[in-house]
């Protein structure tokens, strides 16, 4: 199964979440997208659930010699969440990653300021928070997001994605109150392989989606 694009994936995911809402599992929801890719999916979810849409910026922490290899992530609170097994395998410790962490923390702040435009972060205390991404490969970014949100005392914390590796989905079930995922294919290599169109979104795409939902 492949999705045509993120919007189609979002519509299908939204229908599954609507079923959960109608069952009483998603009271008073607020939808938080993990930008950039998660925003296009989350916009459809927020529309169907008639819920507020906002973003939770998360930055991957890459290995110093191979930045695409994620060894951790950080969310809005700026506290890094590391993959201890990955650090051990690579012979790294947190001190080795200090320059990467500072660079990603600065980029996190830049994007938060850009996307928020002075708006405060949404109030999540006691509410159902639905965190949406376009897919989960390792789950490292989603884990950082969930831990940052958990510290803000939501009533219920739900992670939703159209597709995930079985390993990531299992890991996230230990972090979220519920994980809603349409597909968990065994032959999972990368999120993009499950989309016919998987263009990189821009900051402008994120701002447009937020503006349309908040208008």
JSON list of C-alpha atoms in Angstrom, two decimals:
[
{"chain": "A", "resi": 1, "resn": "UNK", "atom": "CA", "xyz": [0.00, 0.00, 0.00]},
{"chain": "A", "resi": 2, "resn": "UNK", "atom": "CA", "xyz": [1.33, 3.42, -1.00]},
{"chain": "A", "resi": 3, "resn": "UNK", "atom": "CA", "xyz": [-0.28, 6.78, -0.41]},
{"chain": "A", "resi": 4, "resn": "UNK", "atom": "CA", "xyz": [-0.54, 9.22, -3.27]},
{"chain": "A", "resi": 5, "resn": "UNK", "atom": "CA", "xyz": [0.72, 12.09, -1.12]},
{"chain": "A", "resi": 6, "resn": "UNK", "atom": "CA", "xyz": [0.60, 13.42, 2.42]},
{"chain": "A", "resi": 7, "resn": "UNK", "atom": "CA", "xyz": [-2.87, 14.89, 2.01]},
{"chain": "A", "resi": 8, "resn": "UNK", "atom": "CA", "xyz": [-4.38, 11.55, 1.00]},
{"chain": "A", "resi": 9, "resn": "UNK", "atom": "CA", "xyz": [-2.55, 9.89, 3.88]},
{"chain": "A", "resi": 10, "resn": "UNK", "atom": "CA", "xyz": [-3.93, 12.55, 6.20]},
{"chain": "A", "resi": 11, "resn": "UNK", "atom": "CA", "xyz": [-7.49, 11.98, 5.06]},
{"chain": "A", "resi": 12, "resn": "UNK", "atom": "CA", "xyz": [-7.22, 8.23, 5.64]},
{"chain": "A", "resi": 13, "resn": "UNK", "atom": "CA", "xyz": [-5.62, 8.74, 9.04]},
{"chain": "A", "resi": 14, "resn": "UNK", "atom": "CA", "xyz": [-8.29, 11.29, 9.93]},
{"chain": "A", "resi": 15, "resn": "UNK", "atom": "CA", "xyz": [-11.04, 8.77, 9.27]},
{"chain": "A", "resi": 16, "resn": "UNK", "atom": "CA", "xyz": [-9.44, 6.29, 11.65]},
{"chain": "A", "resi": 17, "resn": "UNK", "atom": "CA", "xyz": [-9.11, 9.02, 14.28]},
{"chain": "A", "resi": 18, "resn": "UNK", "atom": "CA", "xyz": [-12.71, 10.10, 13.73]},
{"chain": "A", "resi": 19, "resn": "UNK", "atom": "CA", "xyz": [-13.76, 6.55, 14.61]},
{"chain": "A", "resi": 20, "resn": "UNK", "atom": "CA", "xyz": [-11.74, 6.77, 17.82]},
{"chain": "A", "resi": 21, "resn": "UNK", "atom": "CA", "xyz": [-13.32, 10.15, 18.62]},
{"chain": "A", "resi": 22, "resn": "UNK", "atom": "CA", "xyz": [-16.81, 8.77, 18.05]},
{"chain": "A", "resi": 23, "resn": "UNK", "atom": "CA", "xyz": [-15.94, 5.93, 20.44]},
{"chain": "A", "resi": 24, "resn": "UNK", "atom": "CA", "xyz": [-15.14, 8.55, 23.08]},
{"chain": "A", "resi": 25, "resn": "UNK", "atom": "CA", "xyz": [-11.37, 8.03, 23.00]},
{"chain": "A", "resi": 26, "resn": "UNK", "atom": "CA", "xyz": [-10.42, 11.56, 21.88]},
{"chain": "A", "resi": 27, "resn": "UNK", "atom": "CA", "xyz": [-12.26, 14.12, 24.01]},
{"chain": "A", "resi": 28, "resn": "UNK", "atom": "CA", "xyz": [-11.40, 17.81, 23.54]},
{"chain": "A", "resi": 29, "resn": "UNK", "atom": "CA", "xyz": [-8.55, 17.19, 21.06]},
{"chain": "A", "resi": 30, "resn": "UNK", "atom": "CA", "xyz": [-5.80, 19.53, 19.93]},
{"chain": "A", "resi": 31, "resn": "UNK", "atom": "CA", "xyz": [-3.70, 18.44, 16.95]},
{"chain": "A", "resi": 32, "resn": "UNK", "atom": "CA", "xyz": [0.05, 19.08, 16.99]},
{"chain": "A", "resi": 33, "resn": "UNK", "atom": "CA", "xyz": [2.02, 18.47, 13.81]},
{"chain": "A", "resi": 34, "resn": "UNK", "atom": "CA", "xyz": [5.69, 17.55, 13.69]},
{"chain": "A", "resi": 35, "resn": "UNK", "atom": "CA", "xyz": [6.99, 19.85, 10.94]},
{"chain": "A", "resi": 36, "resn": "UNK", "atom": "CA", "xyz": [7.67, 19.96, 8.28]},
{"chain": "A", "resi": 37, "resn": "UNK", "atom": "CA", "xyz": [6.27, 16.76, 6.75]},
{"chain": "A", "resi": 38, "resn": "UNK", "atom": "CA", "xyz": [3.72, 16.11, 9.46]},
{"chain": "A", "resi": 39, "resn": "UNK", "atom": "CA", "xyz": [1.92, 19.41, 8.86]},
{"chain": "A", "resi": 40, "resn": "UNK", "atom": "CA", "xyz": [0.25, 18.35, 5.60]},
{"chain": "A", "resi": 41, "resn": "UNK", "atom": "CA", "xyz": [-1.02, 15.17, 7.26]},
{"chain": "A", "resi": 42, "resn": "UNK", "atom": "CA", "xyz": [-2.09, 16.93, 10.45]},
{"chain": "A", "resi": 43, "resn": "UNK", "atom": "CA", "xyz": [-4.03, 19.62, 8.57]},
{"chain": "A", "resi": 44, "resn": "UNK", "atom": "CA", "xyz": [-6.41, 16.94, 7.26]},
{"chain": "A", "resi": 45, "resn": "UNK", "atom": "CA", "xyz": [-6.71, 15.39, 10.72]},
{"chain": "A", "resi": 46, "resn": "UNK", "atom": "CA", "xyz": [-7.52, 18.73, 12.34]},
{"chain": "A", "resi": 47, "resn": "UNK", "atom": "CA", "xyz": [-10.12, 19.49, 9.67]},
{"chain": "A", "resi": 48, "resn": "UNK", "atom": "CA", "xyz": [-11.96, 16.20, 10.13]},
{"chain": "A", "resi": 49, "resn": "UNK", "atom": "CA", "xyz": [-11.82, 16.36, 13.92]},
{"chain": "A", "resi": 50, "resn": "UNK", "atom": "CA", "xyz": [-12.74, 20.08, 13.91]},
{"chain": "A", "resi": 51, "resn": "UNK", "atom": "CA", "xyz": [-9.78, 20.56, 16.24]},
{"chain": "A", "resi": 52, "resn": "UNK", "atom": "CA", "xyz": [-7.19, 23.33, 16.63]},
{"chain": "A", "resi": 53, "resn": "UNK", "atom": "CA", "xyz": [-3.96, 22.79, 14.69]},
{"chain": "A", "resi": 54, "resn": "UNK", "atom": "CA", "xyz": [-0.50, 23.86, 15.81]},
{"chain": "A", "resi": 55, "resn": "UNK", "atom": "CA", "xyz": [3.06, 22.63, 15.51]},
{"chain": "A", "resi": 56, "resn": "UNK", "atom": "CA", "xyz": [5.59, 21.08, 17.85]},
{"chain": "A", "resi": 57, "resn": "UNK", "atom": "CA", "xyz": [9.03, 21.66, 16.41]},
{"chain": "A", "resi": 58, "resn": "UNK", "atom": "CA", "xyz": [11.41, 18.72, 16.79]},
{"chain": "A", "resi": 59, "resn": "UNK", "atom": "CA", "xyz": [15.00, 18.54, 15.59]},
{"chain": "A", "resi": 60, "resn": "UNK", "atom": "CA", "xyz": [16.96, 15.40, 14.95]},
{"chain": "A", "resi": 61, "resn": "UNK", "atom": "CA", "xyz": [20.43, 15.14, 16.49]},
{"chain": "A", "resi": 62, "resn": "UNK", "atom": "CA", "xyz": [22.73, 13.49, 13.98]},
{"chain": "A", "resi": 63, "resn": "UNK", "atom": "CA", "xyz": [26.07, 11.80, 14.50]},
{"chain": "A", "resi": 64, "resn": "UNK", "atom": "CA", "xyz": [28.96, 14.27, 14.02]},
{"chain": "A", "resi": 65, "resn": "UNK", "atom": "CA", "xyz": [30.43, 12.31, 11.11]},
{"chain": "A", "resi": 66, "resn": "UNK", "atom": "CA", "xyz": [27.09, 11.36, 9.51]},
{"chain": "A", "resi": 67, "resn": "UNK", "atom": "CA", "xyz": [24.31, 13.83, 10.25]},
{"chain": "A", "resi": 68, "resn": "UNK", "atom": "CA", "xyz": [21.61, 11.75, 8.57]},
{"chain": "A", "resi": 69, "resn": "UNK", "atom": "CA", "xyz": [22.20, 9.02, 11.16]},
{"chain": "A", "resi": 70, "resn": "UNK", "atom": "CA", "xyz": [20.03, 10.12, 14.06]},
{"chain": "A", "resi": 71, "resn": "UNK", "atom": "CA", "xyz": [21.28, 9.47, 17.57]},
{"chain": "A", "resi": 72, "resn": "UNK", "atom": "CA", "xyz": [18.69, 11.60, 19.34]},
{"chain": "A", "resi": 73, "resn": "UNK", "atom": "CA", "xyz": [16.25, 14.47, 19.04]},
{"chain": "A", "resi": 74, "resn": "UNK", "atom": "CA", "xyz": [14.92, 17.47, 20.93]},
{"chain": "A", "resi": 75, "resn": "UNK", "atom": "CA", "xyz": [11.53, 19.14, 21.02]},
{"chain": "A", "resi": 76, "resn": "UNK", "atom": "CA", "xyz": [10.19, 22.47, 22.21]},
{"chain": "A", "resi": 77, "resn": "UNK", "atom": "CA", "xyz": [11.72, 22.25, 25.66]},
{"chain": "A", "resi": 78, "resn": "UNK", "atom": "CA", "xyz": [15.19, 22.00, 24.11]},
{"chain": "A", "resi": 79, "resn": "UNK", "atom": "CA", "xyz": [16.13, 18.96, 26.22]},
{"chain": "A", "resi": 80, "resn": "UNK", "atom": "CA", "xyz": [17.90, 16.30, 24.13]},
{"chain": "A", "resi": 81, "resn": "UNK", "atom": "CA", "xyz": [16.59, 12.74, 24.16]},
{"chain": "A", "resi": 82, "resn": "UNK", "atom": "CA", "xyz": [19.37, 10.37, 23.11]},
{"chain": "A", "resi": 83, "resn": "UNK", "atom": "CA", "xyz": [19.34, 6.86, 21.72]},
{"chain": "A", "resi": 84, "resn": "UNK", "atom": "CA", "xyz": [21.74, 5.27, 24.20]},
{"chain": "A", "resi": 85, "resn": "UNK", "atom": "CA", "xyz": [22.16, 2.11, 22.15]},
{"chain": "A", "resi": 86, "resn": "UNK", "atom": "CA", "xyz": [23.13, 4.13, 19.07]},
{"chain": "A", "resi": 87, "resn": "UNK", "atom": "CA", "xyz": [25.64, 6.19, 21.06]},
{"chain": "A", "resi": 88, "resn": "UNK", "atom": "CA", "xyz": [27.20, 3.02, 22.45]},
{"chain": "A", "resi": 89, "resn": "UNK", "atom": "CA", "xyz": [27.47, 1.39, 19.03]},
{"chain": "A", "resi": 90, "resn": "UNK", "atom": "CA", "xyz": [29.18, 4.48, 17.63]},
{"chain": "A", "resi": 91, "resn": "UNK", "atom": "CA", "xyz": [31.49, 4.98, 20.60]},
{"chain": "A", "resi": 92, "resn": "UNK", "atom": "CA", "xyz": [30.03, 8.42, 21.34]},
{"chain": "A", "resi": 93, "resn": "UNK", "atom": "CA", "xyz": [28.95, 10.20, 24.50]},
{"chain": "A", "resi": 94, "resn": "UNK", "atom": "CA", "xyz": [26.84, 13.31, 25.03]},
{"chain": "A", "resi": 95, "resn": "UNK", "atom": "CA", "xyz": [29.89, 15.59, 25.18]},
{"chain": "A", "resi": 96, "resn": "UNK", "atom": "CA", "xyz": [30.79, 14.59, 21.61]},
{"chain": "A", "resi": 97, "resn": "UNK", "atom": "CA", "xyz": [27.42, 15.87, 20.46]},
{"chain": "A", "resi": 98, "resn": "UNK", "atom": "CA", "xyz": [27.47, 19.25, 22.22]},
{"chain": "A", "resi": 99, "resn": "UNK", "atom": "CA", "xyz": [28.17, 21.29, 19.04]},
{"chain": "A", "resi": 100, "resn": "UNK", "atom": "CA", "xyz": [25.43, 19.45, 17.14]},
{"chain": "A", "resi": 101, "resn": "UNK", "atom": "CA", "xyz": [22.99, 19.95, 20.00]},
{"chain": "A", "resi": 102, "resn": "UNK", "atom": "CA", "xyz": [23.64, 23.70, 20.15]},
{"chain": "A", "resi": 103, "resn": "UNK", "atom": "CA", "xyz": [23.23, 24.08, 16.40]},
{"chain": "A", "resi": 104, "resn": "UNK", "atom": "CA", "xyz": [19.97, 22.14, 16.36]},
{"chain": "A", "resi": 105, "resn": "UNK", "atom": "CA", "xyz": [18.68, 24.01, 19.42]},
{"chain": "A", "resi": 106, "resn": "UNK", "atom": "CA", "xyz": [19.25, 27.31, 17.59]},
{"chain": "A", "resi": 107, "resn": "UNK", "atom": "CA", "xyz": [17.41, 25.99, 14.52]},
{"chain": "A", "resi": 108, "resn": "UNK", "atom": "CA", "xyz": [14.58, 24.77, 16.73]},
{"chain": "A", "resi": 109, "resn": "UNK", "atom": "CA", "xyz": [14.15, 28.25, 18.22]},
{"chain": "A", "resi": 110, "resn": "UNK", "atom": "CA", "xyz": [14.29, 29.85, 14.76]},
{"chain": "A", "resi": 111, "resn": "UNK", "atom": "CA", "xyz": [11.54, 27.63, 13.44]},
{"chain": "A", "resi": 112, "resn": "UNK", "atom": "CA", "xyz": [9.36, 28.09, 16.51]},
{"chain": "A", "resi": 113, "resn": "UNK", "atom": "CA", "xyz": [9.58, 31.87, 16.14]},
{"chain": "A", "resi": 114, "resn": "UNK", "atom": "CA", "xyz": [8.86, 31.63, 12.42]},
{"chain": "A", "resi": 115, "resn": "UNK", "atom": "CA", "xyz": [5.88, 29.31, 12.71]},
{"chain": "A", "resi": 116, "resn": "UNK", "atom": "CA", "xyz": [4.34, 30.85, 15.82]},
{"chain": "A", "resi": 117, "resn": "UNK", "atom": "CA", "xyz": [4.64, 34.53, 14.84]},
{"chain": "A", "resi": 118, "resn": "UNK", "atom": "CA", "xyz": [4.27, 35.53, 18.47]},
{"chain": "A", "resi": 119, "resn": "UNK", "atom": "CA", "xyz": [1.44, 33.11, 19.28]},
{"chain": "A", "resi": 120, "resn": "UNK", "atom": "CA", "xyz": [1.85, 31.28, 22.57]},
{"chain": "A", "resi": 121, "resn": "UNK", "atom": "CA", "xyz": [2.19, 27.52, 22.57]},
{"chain": "A", "resi": 122, "resn": "UNK", "atom": "CA", "xyz": [-1.24, 25.87, 22.83]},
{"chain": "A", "resi": 123, "resn": "UNK", "atom": "CA", "xyz": [-2.47, 24.93, 26.28]},
{"chain": "A", "resi": 124, "resn": "UNK", "atom": "CA", "xyz": [-2.44, 21.14, 26.53]},
{"chain": "A", "resi": 125, "resn": "UNK", "atom": "CA", "xyz": [-2.93, 20.55, 30.26]},
{"chain": "A", "resi": 126, "resn": "UNK", "atom": "CA", "xyz": [-5.82, 18.14, 30.71]},
{"chain": "A", "resi": 127, "resn": "UNK", "atom": "CA", "xyz": [-6.57, 17.94, 26.98]},
{"chain": "A", "resi": 128, "resn": "UNK", "atom": "CA", "xyz": [-6.27, 15.14, 24.46]},
{"chain": "A", "resi": 129, "resn": "UNK", "atom": "CA", "xyz": [-3.18, 15.89, 22.39]},
{"chain": "A", "resi": 130, "resn": "UNK", "atom": "CA", "xyz": [-2.92, 14.17, 19.00]},
{"chain": "A", "resi": 131, "resn": "UNK", "atom": "CA", "xyz": [0.67, 14.33, 17.72]},
{"chain": "A", "resi": 132, "resn": "UNK", "atom": "CA", "xyz": [0.86, 13.74, 13.97]},
{"chain": "A", "resi": 133, "resn": "UNK", "atom": "CA", "xyz": [3.78, 12.91, 11.69]},
{"chain": "A", "resi": 134, "resn": "UNK", "atom": "CA", "xyz": [3.94, 11.66, 8.10]},
{"chain": "A", "resi": 135, "resn": "UNK", "atom": "CA", "xyz": [5.63, 8.44, 9.19]},
{"chain": "A", "resi": 136, "resn": "UNK", "atom": "CA", "xyz": [7.81, 6.86, 11.84]},
{"chain": "A", "resi": 137, "resn": "UNK", "atom": "CA", "xyz": [11.11, 5.28, 10.86]},
{"chain": "A", "resi": 138, "resn": "UNK", "atom": "CA", "xyz": [13.04, 5.04, 14.14]},
{"chain": "A", "resi": 139, "resn": "UNK", "atom": "CA", "xyz": [10.66, 7.03, 16.33]},
{"chain": "A", "resi": 140, "resn": "UNK", "atom": "CA", "xyz": [13.43, 9.20, 17.76]},
{"chain": "A", "resi": 141, "resn": "UNK", "atom": "CA", "xyz": [11.82, 12.53, 16.87]},
{"chain": "A", "resi": 142, "resn": "UNK", "atom": "CA", "xyz": [8.37, 11.41, 17.98]},
{"chain": "A", "resi": 143, "resn": "UNK", "atom": "CA", "xyz": [9.80, 10.18, 21.27]},
{"chain": "A", "resi": 144, "resn": "UNK", "atom": "CA", "xyz": [11.34, 13.59, 22.00]},
{"chain": "A", "resi": 145, "resn": "UNK", "atom": "CA", "xyz": [8.03, 15.25, 21.17]},
{"chain": "A", "resi": 146, "resn": "UNK", "atom": "CA", "xyz": [6.03, 12.93, 23.40]},
{"chain": "A", "resi": 147, "resn": "UNK", "atom": "CA", "xyz": [8.37, 13.35, 26.35]},
{"chain": "A", "resi": 148, "resn": "UNK", "atom": "CA", "xyz": [8.30, 17.14, 26.04]},
{"chain": "A", "resi": 149, "resn": "UNK", "atom": "CA", "xyz": [4.50, 17.08, 25.95]},
{"chain": "A", "resi": 150, "resn": "UNK", "atom": "CA", "xyz": [4.17, 14.61, 28.81]},
{"chain": "A", "resi": 151, "resn": "UNK", "atom": "CA", "xyz": [5.88, 17.16, 31.05]},
{"chain": "A", "resi": 152, "resn": "UNK", "atom": "CA", "xyz": [3.00, 19.57, 30.30]},
{"chain": "A", "resi": 153, "resn": "UNK", "atom": "CA", "xyz": [0.39, 17.19, 31.79]},
{"chain": "A", "resi": 154, "resn": "UNK", "atom": "CA", "xyz": [-1.97, 16.45, 28.90]},
{"chain": "A", "resi": 155, "resn": "UNK", "atom": "CA", "xyz": [-5.08, 14.47, 29.75]},
{"chain": "A", "resi": 156, "resn": "UNK", "atom": "CA", "xyz": [-4.32, 11.93, 27.02]},
{"chain": "A", "resi": 157, "resn": "UNK", "atom": "CA", "xyz": [-1.38, 11.70, 24.63]},
{"chain": "A", "resi": 158, "resn": "UNK", "atom": "CA", "xyz": [-1.99, 10.09, 21.23]},
{"chain": "A", "resi": 159, "resn": "UNK", "atom": "CA", "xyz": [0.56, 9.59, 18.46]},
{"chain": "A", "resi": 160, "resn": "UNK", "atom": "CA", "xyz": [-0.81, 9.21, 14.93]},
{"chain": "A", "resi": 161, "resn": "UNK", "atom": "CA", "xyz": [0.95, 8.45, 11.66]},
{"chain": "A", "resi": 162, "resn": "UNK", "atom": "CA", "xyz": [-0.08, 6.88, 8.36]},
{"chain": "A", "resi": 163, "resn": "UNK", "atom": "CA", "xyz": [2.83, 4.42, 8.34]},
{"chain": "A", "resi": 164, "resn": "UNK", "atom": "CA", "xyz": [5.52, 3.23, 10.74]},
{"chain": "A", "resi": 165, "resn": "UNK", "atom": "CA", "xyz": [8.14, 0.58, 11.06]},
{"chain": "A", "resi": 166, "resn": "UNK", "atom": "CA", "xyz": [6.96, -2.14, 13.46]},
{"chain": "A", "resi": 167, "resn": "UNK", "atom": "CA", "xyz": [9.93, -1.37, 15.72]},
{"chain": "A", "resi": 168, "resn": "UNK", "atom": "CA", "xyz": [9.11, 2.34, 15.94]},
{"chain": "A", "resi": 169, "resn": "UNK", "atom": "CA", "xyz": [5.43, 1.66, 16.56]},
{"chain": "A", "resi": 170, "resn": "UNK", "atom": "CA", "xyz": [6.26, -0.75, 19.38]},
{"chain": "A", "resi": 171, "resn": "UNK", "atom": "CA", "xyz": [8.68, 1.75, 20.92]},
{"chain": "A", "resi": 172, "resn": "UNK", "atom": "CA", "xyz": [6.10, 4.55, 20.78]},
{"chain": "A", "resi": 173, "resn": "UNK", "atom": "CA", "xyz": [3.47, 2.43, 22.51]},
{"chain": "A", "resi": 174, "resn": "UNK", "atom": "CA", "xyz": [5.66, 2.73, 25.56]},
{"chain": "A", "resi": 175, "resn": "UNK", "atom": "CA", "xyz": [5.62, 6.54, 25.32]},
{"chain": "A", "resi": 176, "resn": "UNK", "atom": "CA", "xyz": [2.07, 7.47, 24.23]},
{"chain": "A", "resi": 177, "resn": "UNK", "atom": "CA", "xyz": [-1.27, 6.52, 25.74]},
{"chain": "A", "resi": 178, "resn": "UNK", "atom": "CA", "xyz": [-2.30, 5.33, 22.28]},
{"chain": "A", "resi": 179, "resn": "UNK", "atom": "CA", "xyz": [-0.62, 4.92, 18.90]},
{"chain": "A", "resi": 180, "resn": "UNK", "atom": "CA", "xyz": [-2.84, 5.12, 15.82]},
{"chain": "A", "resi": 181, "resn": "UNK", "atom": "CA", "xyz": [-1.07, 3.88, 12.70]},
{"chain": "A", "resi": 182, "resn": "UNK", "atom": "CA", "xyz": [-2.68, 2.70, 9.46]},
{"chain": "A", "resi": 183, "resn": "UNK", "atom": "CA", "xyz": [0.16, 0.45, 8.32]},
{"chain": "A", "resi": 184, "resn": "UNK", "atom": "CA", "xyz": [3.16, -1.18, 9.97]},
{"chain": "A", "resi": 185, "resn": "UNK", "atom": "CA", "xyz": [4.86, -2.96, 7.05]},
{"chain": "A", "resi": 186, "resn": "UNK", "atom": "CA", "xyz": [7.58, -5.46, 7.89]},
{"chain": "A", "resi": 187, "resn": "UNK", "atom": "CA", "xyz": [9.64, -4.46, 4.85]},
{"chain": "A", "resi": 188, "resn": "UNK", "atom": "CA", "xyz": [10.13, -0.88, 6.05]},
{"chain": "A", "resi": 189, "resn": "UNK", "atom": "CA", "xyz": [13.18, 1.01, 4.80]},
{"chain": "A", "resi": 190, "resn": "UNK", "atom": "CA", "xyz": [12.15, 4.68, 4.83]},
{"chain": "A", "resi": 191, "resn": "UNK", "atom": "CA", "xyz": [8.99, 6.75, 5.19]},
{"chain": "A", "resi": 192, "resn": "UNK", "atom": "CA", "xyz": [9.24, 8.05, 1.63]},
{"chain": "A", "resi": 193, "resn": "UNK", "atom": "CA", "xyz": [8.92, 4.60, 0.07]},
{"chain": "A", "resi": 194, "resn": "UNK", "atom": "CA", "xyz": [5.27, 4.51, 1.13]},
{"chain": "A", "resi": 195, "resn": "UNK", "atom": "CA", "xyz": [4.36, 7.69, -0.77]},
{"chain": "A", "resi": 196, "resn": "UNK", "atom": "CA", "xyz": [4.14, 8.21, -4.52]},
{"chain": "A", "resi": 197, "resn": "UNK", "atom": "CA", "xyz": [4.83, 11.91, -3.99]},
{"chain": "A", "resi": 198, "resn": "UNK", "atom": "CA", "xyz": [7.11, 12.79, -1.08]},
{"chain": "A", "resi": 199, "resn": "UNK", "atom": "CA", "xyz": [8.48, 16.25, -1.82]},
{"chain": "A", "resi": 200, "resn": "UNK", "atom": "CA", "xyz": [10.25, 18.11, 0.96]},
{"chain": "A", "resi": 201, "resn": "UNK", "atom": "CA", "xyz": [7.97, 20.78, 2.41]},
{"chain": "A", "resi": 202, "resn": "UNK", "atom": "CA", "xyz": [9.18, 24.34, 2.95]},
{"chain": "A", "resi": 203, "resn": "UNK", "atom": "CA", "xyz": [8.63, 26.77, 5.80]},
{"chain": "A", "resi": 204, "resn": "UNK", "atom": "CA", "xyz": [6.16, 28.54, 3.51]},
{"chain": "A", "resi": 205, "resn": "UNK", "atom": "CA", "xyz": [4.15, 25.33, 3.13]},
{"chain": "A", "resi": 206, "resn": "UNK", "atom": "CA", "xyz": [3.96, 25.02, 6.92]},
{"chain": "A", "resi": 207, "resn": "UNK", "atom": "CA", "xyz": [2.85, 28.61, 7.37]},
{"chain": "A", "resi": 208, "resn": "UNK", "atom": "CA", "xyz": [0.19, 28.28, 4.67]},
{"chain": "A", "resi": 209, "resn": "UNK", "atom": "CA", "xyz": [-1.28, 25.15, 6.27]},
{"chain": "A", "resi": 210, "resn": "UNK", "atom": "CA", "xyz": [-1.39, 26.80, 9.68]},
{"chain": "A", "resi": 211, "resn": "UNK", "atom": "CA", "xyz": [-2.94, 29.96, 8.27]},
{"chain": "A", "resi": 212, "resn": "UNK", "atom": "CA", "xyz": [-5.66, 28.06, 6.43]},
{"chain": "A", "resi": 213, "resn": "UNK", "atom": "CA", "xyz": [-6.63, 26.10, 9.53]},
{"chain": "A", "resi": 214, "resn": "UNK", "atom": "CA", "xyz": [-6.55, 29.14, 11.83]},
{"chain": "A", "resi": 215, "resn": "UNK", "atom": "CA", "xyz": [-8.38, 31.46, 9.45]}
]
